[in-house]
Tab-separated table of C-alpha atoms in Angstrom:
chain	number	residue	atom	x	y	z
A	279	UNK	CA	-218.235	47.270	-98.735
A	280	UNK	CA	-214.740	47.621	-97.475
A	281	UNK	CA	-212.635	50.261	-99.501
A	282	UNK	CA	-209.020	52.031	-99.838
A	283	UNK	CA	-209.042	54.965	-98.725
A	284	UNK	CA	-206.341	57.625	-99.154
A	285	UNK	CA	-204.974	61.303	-97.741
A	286	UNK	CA	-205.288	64.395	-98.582
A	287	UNK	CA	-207.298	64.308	-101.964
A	288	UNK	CA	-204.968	66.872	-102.775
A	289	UNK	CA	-201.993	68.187	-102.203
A	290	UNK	CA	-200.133	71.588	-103.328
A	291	UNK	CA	-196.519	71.423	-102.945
A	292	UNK	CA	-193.322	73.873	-103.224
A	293	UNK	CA	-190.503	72.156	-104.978
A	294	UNK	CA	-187.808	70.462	-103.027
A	295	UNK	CA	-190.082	70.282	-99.868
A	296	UNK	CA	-191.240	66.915	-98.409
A	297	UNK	CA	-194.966	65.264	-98.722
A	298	UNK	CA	-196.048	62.117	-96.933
A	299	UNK	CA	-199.146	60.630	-98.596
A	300	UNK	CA	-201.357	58.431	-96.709
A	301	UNK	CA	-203.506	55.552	-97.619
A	302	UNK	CA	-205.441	53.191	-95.295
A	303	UNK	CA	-205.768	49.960	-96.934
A	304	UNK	CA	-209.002	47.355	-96.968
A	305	UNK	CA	-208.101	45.740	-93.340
A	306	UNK	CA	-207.416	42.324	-94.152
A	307	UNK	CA	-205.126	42.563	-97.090
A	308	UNK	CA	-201.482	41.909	-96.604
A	309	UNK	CA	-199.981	43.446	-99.724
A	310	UNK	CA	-200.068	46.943	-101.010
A	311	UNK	CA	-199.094	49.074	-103.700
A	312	UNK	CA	-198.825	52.567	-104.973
A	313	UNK	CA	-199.009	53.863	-108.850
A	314	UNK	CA	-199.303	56.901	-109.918
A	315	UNK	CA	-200.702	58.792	-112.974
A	316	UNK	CA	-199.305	61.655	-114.775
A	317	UNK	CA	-201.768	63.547	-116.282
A	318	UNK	CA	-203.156	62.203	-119.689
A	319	UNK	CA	-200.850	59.921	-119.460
A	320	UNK	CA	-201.192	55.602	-118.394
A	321	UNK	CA	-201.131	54.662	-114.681
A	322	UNK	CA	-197.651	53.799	-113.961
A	323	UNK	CA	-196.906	50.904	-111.192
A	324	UNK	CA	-194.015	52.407	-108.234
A	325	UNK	CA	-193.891	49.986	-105.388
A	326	UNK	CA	-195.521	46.656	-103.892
A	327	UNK	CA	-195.358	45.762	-100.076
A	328	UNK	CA	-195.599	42.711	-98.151
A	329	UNK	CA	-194.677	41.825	-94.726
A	330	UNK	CA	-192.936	44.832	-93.897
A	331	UNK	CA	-190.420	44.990	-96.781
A	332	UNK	CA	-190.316	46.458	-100.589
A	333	UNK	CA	-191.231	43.451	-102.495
A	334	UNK	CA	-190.744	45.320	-106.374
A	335	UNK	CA	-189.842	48.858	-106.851
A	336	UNK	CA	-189.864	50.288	-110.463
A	337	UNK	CA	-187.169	52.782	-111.958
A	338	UNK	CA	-189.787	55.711	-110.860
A	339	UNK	CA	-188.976	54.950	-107.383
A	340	UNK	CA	-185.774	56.156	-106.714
A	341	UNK	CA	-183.899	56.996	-103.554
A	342	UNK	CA	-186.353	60.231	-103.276
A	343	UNK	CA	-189.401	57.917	-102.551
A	344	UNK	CA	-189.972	55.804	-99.390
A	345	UNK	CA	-192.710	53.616	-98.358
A	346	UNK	CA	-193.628	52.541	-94.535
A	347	UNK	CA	-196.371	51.045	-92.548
A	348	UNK	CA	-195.798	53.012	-89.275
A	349	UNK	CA	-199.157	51.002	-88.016
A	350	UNK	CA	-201.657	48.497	-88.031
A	351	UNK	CA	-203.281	50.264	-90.354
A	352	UNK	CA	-201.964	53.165	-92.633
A	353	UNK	CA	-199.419	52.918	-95.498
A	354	UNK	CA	-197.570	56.012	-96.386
A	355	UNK	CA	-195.628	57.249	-99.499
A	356	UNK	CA	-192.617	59.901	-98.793
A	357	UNK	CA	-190.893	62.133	-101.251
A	358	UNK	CA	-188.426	63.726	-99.746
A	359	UNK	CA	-187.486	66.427	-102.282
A	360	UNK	CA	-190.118	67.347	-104.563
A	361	UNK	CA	-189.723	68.040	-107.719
A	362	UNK	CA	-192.096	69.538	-111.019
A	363	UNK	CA	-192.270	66.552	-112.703
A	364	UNK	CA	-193.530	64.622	-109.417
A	365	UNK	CA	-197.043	66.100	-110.325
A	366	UNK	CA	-199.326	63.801	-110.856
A	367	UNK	CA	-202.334	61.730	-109.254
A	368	UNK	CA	-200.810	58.589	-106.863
A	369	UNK	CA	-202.868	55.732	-106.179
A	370	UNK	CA	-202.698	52.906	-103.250
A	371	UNK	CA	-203.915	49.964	-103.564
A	372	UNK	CA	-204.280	46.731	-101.516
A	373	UNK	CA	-204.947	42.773	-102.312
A	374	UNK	CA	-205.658	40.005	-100.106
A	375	UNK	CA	-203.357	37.586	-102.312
A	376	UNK	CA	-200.225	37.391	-103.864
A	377	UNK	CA	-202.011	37.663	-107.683
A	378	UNK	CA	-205.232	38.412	-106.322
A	379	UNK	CA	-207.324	41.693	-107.521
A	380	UNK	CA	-205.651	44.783	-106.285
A	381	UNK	CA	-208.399	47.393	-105.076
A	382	UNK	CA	-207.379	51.162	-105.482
A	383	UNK	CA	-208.253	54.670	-103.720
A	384	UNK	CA	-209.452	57.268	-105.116
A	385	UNK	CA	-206.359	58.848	-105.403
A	386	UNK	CA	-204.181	62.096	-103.952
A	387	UNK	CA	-203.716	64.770	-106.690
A	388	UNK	CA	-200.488	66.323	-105.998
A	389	UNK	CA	-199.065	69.667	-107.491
A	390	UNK	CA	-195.479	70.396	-107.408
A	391	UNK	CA	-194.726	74.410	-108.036
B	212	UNK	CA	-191.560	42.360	-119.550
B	213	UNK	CA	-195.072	42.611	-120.062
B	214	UNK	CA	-196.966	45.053	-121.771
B	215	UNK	CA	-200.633	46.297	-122.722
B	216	UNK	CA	-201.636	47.719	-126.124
B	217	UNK	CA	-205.212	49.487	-125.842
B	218	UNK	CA	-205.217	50.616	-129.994
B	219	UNK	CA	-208.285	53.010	-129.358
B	220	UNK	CA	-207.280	56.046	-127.613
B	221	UNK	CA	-210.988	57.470	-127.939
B	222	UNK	CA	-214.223	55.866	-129.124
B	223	UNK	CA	-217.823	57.620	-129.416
B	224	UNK	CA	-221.140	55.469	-129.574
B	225	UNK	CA	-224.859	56.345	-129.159
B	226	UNK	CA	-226.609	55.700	-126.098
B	227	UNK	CA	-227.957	52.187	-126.653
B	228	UNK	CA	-225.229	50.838	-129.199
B	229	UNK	CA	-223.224	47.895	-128.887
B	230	UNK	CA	-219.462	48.601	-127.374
B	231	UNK	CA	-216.221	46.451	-127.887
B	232	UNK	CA	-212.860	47.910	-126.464
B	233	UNK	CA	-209.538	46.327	-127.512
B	234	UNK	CA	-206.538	45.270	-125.411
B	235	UNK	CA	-203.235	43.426	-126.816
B	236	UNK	CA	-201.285	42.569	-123.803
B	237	UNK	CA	-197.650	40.699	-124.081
B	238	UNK	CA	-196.773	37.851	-121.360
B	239	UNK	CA	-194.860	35.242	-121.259
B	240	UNK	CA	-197.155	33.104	-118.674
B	241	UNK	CA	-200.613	33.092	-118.768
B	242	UNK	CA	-201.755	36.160	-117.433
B	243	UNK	CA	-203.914	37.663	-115.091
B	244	UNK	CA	-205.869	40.335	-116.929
B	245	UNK	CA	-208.103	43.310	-115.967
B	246	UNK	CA	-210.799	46.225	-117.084
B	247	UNK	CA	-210.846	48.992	-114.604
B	248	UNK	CA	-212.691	51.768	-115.322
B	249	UNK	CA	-211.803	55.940	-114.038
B	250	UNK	CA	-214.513	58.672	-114.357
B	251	UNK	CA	-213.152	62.276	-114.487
B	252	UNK	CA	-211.533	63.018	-111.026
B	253	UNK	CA	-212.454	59.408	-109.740
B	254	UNK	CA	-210.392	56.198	-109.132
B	255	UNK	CA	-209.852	53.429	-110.837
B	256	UNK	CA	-213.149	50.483	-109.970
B	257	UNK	CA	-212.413	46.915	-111.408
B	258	UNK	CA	-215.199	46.178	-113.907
B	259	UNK	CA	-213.903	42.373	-114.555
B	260	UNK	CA	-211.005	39.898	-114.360
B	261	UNK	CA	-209.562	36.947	-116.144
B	262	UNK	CA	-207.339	34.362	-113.494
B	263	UNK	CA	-207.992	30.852	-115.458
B	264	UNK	CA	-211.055	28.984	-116.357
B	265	UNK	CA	-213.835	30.180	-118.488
B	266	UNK	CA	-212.676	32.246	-120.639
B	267	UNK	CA	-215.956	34.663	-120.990
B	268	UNK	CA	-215.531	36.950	-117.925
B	269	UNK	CA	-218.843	38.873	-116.379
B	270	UNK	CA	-218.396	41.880	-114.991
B	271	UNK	CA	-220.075	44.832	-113.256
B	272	UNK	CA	-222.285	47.068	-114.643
B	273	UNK	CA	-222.965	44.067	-117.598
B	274	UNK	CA	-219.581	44.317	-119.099
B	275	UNK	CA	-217.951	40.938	-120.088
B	276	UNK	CA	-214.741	40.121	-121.406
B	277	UNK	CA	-213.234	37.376	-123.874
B	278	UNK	CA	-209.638	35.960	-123.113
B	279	UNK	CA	-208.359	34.721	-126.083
B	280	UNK	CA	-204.755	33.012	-126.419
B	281	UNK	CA	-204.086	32.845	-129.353
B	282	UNK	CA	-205.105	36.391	-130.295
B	283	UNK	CA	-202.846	37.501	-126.868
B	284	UNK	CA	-206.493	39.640	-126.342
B	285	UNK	CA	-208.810	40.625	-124.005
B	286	UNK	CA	-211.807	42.744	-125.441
B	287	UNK	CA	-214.240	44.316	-122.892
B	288	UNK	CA	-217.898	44.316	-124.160
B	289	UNK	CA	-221.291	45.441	-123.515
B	290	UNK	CA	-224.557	44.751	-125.554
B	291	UNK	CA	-226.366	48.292	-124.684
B	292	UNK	CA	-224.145	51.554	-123.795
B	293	UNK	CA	-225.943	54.019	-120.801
B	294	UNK	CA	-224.574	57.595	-120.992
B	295	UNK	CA	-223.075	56.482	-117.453
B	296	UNK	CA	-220.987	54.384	-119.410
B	297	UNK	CA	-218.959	57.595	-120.646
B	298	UNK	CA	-215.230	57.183	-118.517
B	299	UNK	CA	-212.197	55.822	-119.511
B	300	UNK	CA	-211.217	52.493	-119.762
B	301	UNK	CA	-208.375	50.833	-118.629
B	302	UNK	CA	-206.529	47.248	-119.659
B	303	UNK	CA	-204.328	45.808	-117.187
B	304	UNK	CA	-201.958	42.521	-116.745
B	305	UNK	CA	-200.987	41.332	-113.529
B	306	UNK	CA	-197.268	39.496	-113.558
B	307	UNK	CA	-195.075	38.752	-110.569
B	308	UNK	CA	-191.615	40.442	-110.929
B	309	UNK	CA	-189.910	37.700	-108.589
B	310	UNK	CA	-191.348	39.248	-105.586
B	311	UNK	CA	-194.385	38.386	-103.558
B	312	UNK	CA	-196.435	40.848	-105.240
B	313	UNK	CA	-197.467	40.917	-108.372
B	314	UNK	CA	-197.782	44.299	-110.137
B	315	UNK	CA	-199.892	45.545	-112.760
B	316	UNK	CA	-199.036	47.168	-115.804
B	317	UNK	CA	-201.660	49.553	-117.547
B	318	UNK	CA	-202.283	50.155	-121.194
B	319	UNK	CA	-202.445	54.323	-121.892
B	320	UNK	CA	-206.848	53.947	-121.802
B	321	UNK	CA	-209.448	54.419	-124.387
B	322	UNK	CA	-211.565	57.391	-123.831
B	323	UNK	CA	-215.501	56.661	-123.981
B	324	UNK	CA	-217.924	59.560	-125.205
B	325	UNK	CA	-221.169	58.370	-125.623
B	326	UNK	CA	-223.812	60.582	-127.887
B	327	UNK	CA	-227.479	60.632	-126.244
């Protein structure tokens, strides 16, 4: 069965340097997304995709955060300056529709010190 | 904006029980609703979903799920718990925020421990 999967599982991080996090999404799905989840706390939606361009971007994803689809087949989230409270698990995820059931990685832990 | 309410942040049951996990969601449309489910260090696997029609979902893992309007609720449930049942559950609504996408918004979990 087709799945997301992402890169590195997990990531430790000085603050103020730059991570790139990598997903490849299920191959025939057109929109993606990434969320992320602070520990103990709910999965938080950042940014959604589609043809090339930011289609939503939540008040998490400031000018700090970037999102690109350098191929045909990975999807990348950038922070440029890291910071403490950037810790946290961040999830891709991919659909085949507009609407239709968004399937997630596994996740990339990432640890700011 | 929409929203999820999952009132149980943590719920025991004994291995063979009955479960029911609440979610209160707030939309104005009808939504599109979810169960995922995340074991410790995992990801997050859909159990079920609600688009339209029937409103008695059946998921993986024999989980179902009841939309109901006019209770603006969409209880997960399962007849028999197995210990591999023990994760945390999540609630989700899917709404469009003008874009082409439509994101989903997560209620905080309920925690499942369940006694052998």
């Amino acid at each position: 069965e087709p799945e997301v999967t992402q890169t590195p599982s997990h990531q430790v991080t000085q603050m103020g340097q730059e991570v790139i996090l990598r997903c490849v999404p299920i191959s025939n799905h057109l929109y993606f997304y990434w969320y992320r989840q602070i520990l103990g706390q709910k999965v938080e939606f950042l940014v959604s995709f589609y043809n090339n361009e930011i289609s939503e971007k939540s008040e998490i994803f400031d000018d700090q955060f970037s999102v690109e689809r350098p191929d045909g087949s990975n999807f990348t989230l950038k922070i440029r300056s890291t910071k403490l409270e950037d810790s946290a698990m961040y999830f891709c995820a991919s659909s085949a529709d507009s609407g239709g059931t968004q399937y997630f990685g596994p996740g990339t832990r990432l640890l700011v010190l | 904006a929409q929203s999820v309410t999952q009132p149980d942040i943590h719920i025991t049951v004994s291995e063979g029980a009955s479960l029911e996990l609440r979610c209160n969601y707030s939309y104005g449309a009808t939504p599109y609703l979810f169960w995922y489910v995340q074991s410790p260090g995992q990801g997050l696997q859909l159990l079920l979903k609600y688009f339209s029609g029937d409103t008695l979902v059946q998921g993986i893992k024999g989980f179902e799920a009841e939309f109901k309007r006019s209770q603006s609720s969409f209880n997960l449930r399962k007849p028999s718990v197995h210990w591999s049942d023990a994760a945390e559950y999540f609630c989700a609504v899917g709404a469009s925020g003008g874009g082409s996408n439509y994101k989903l918004t997560f209620g905080k979990g309920t925690l499942l421990t369940v006694n052998p």
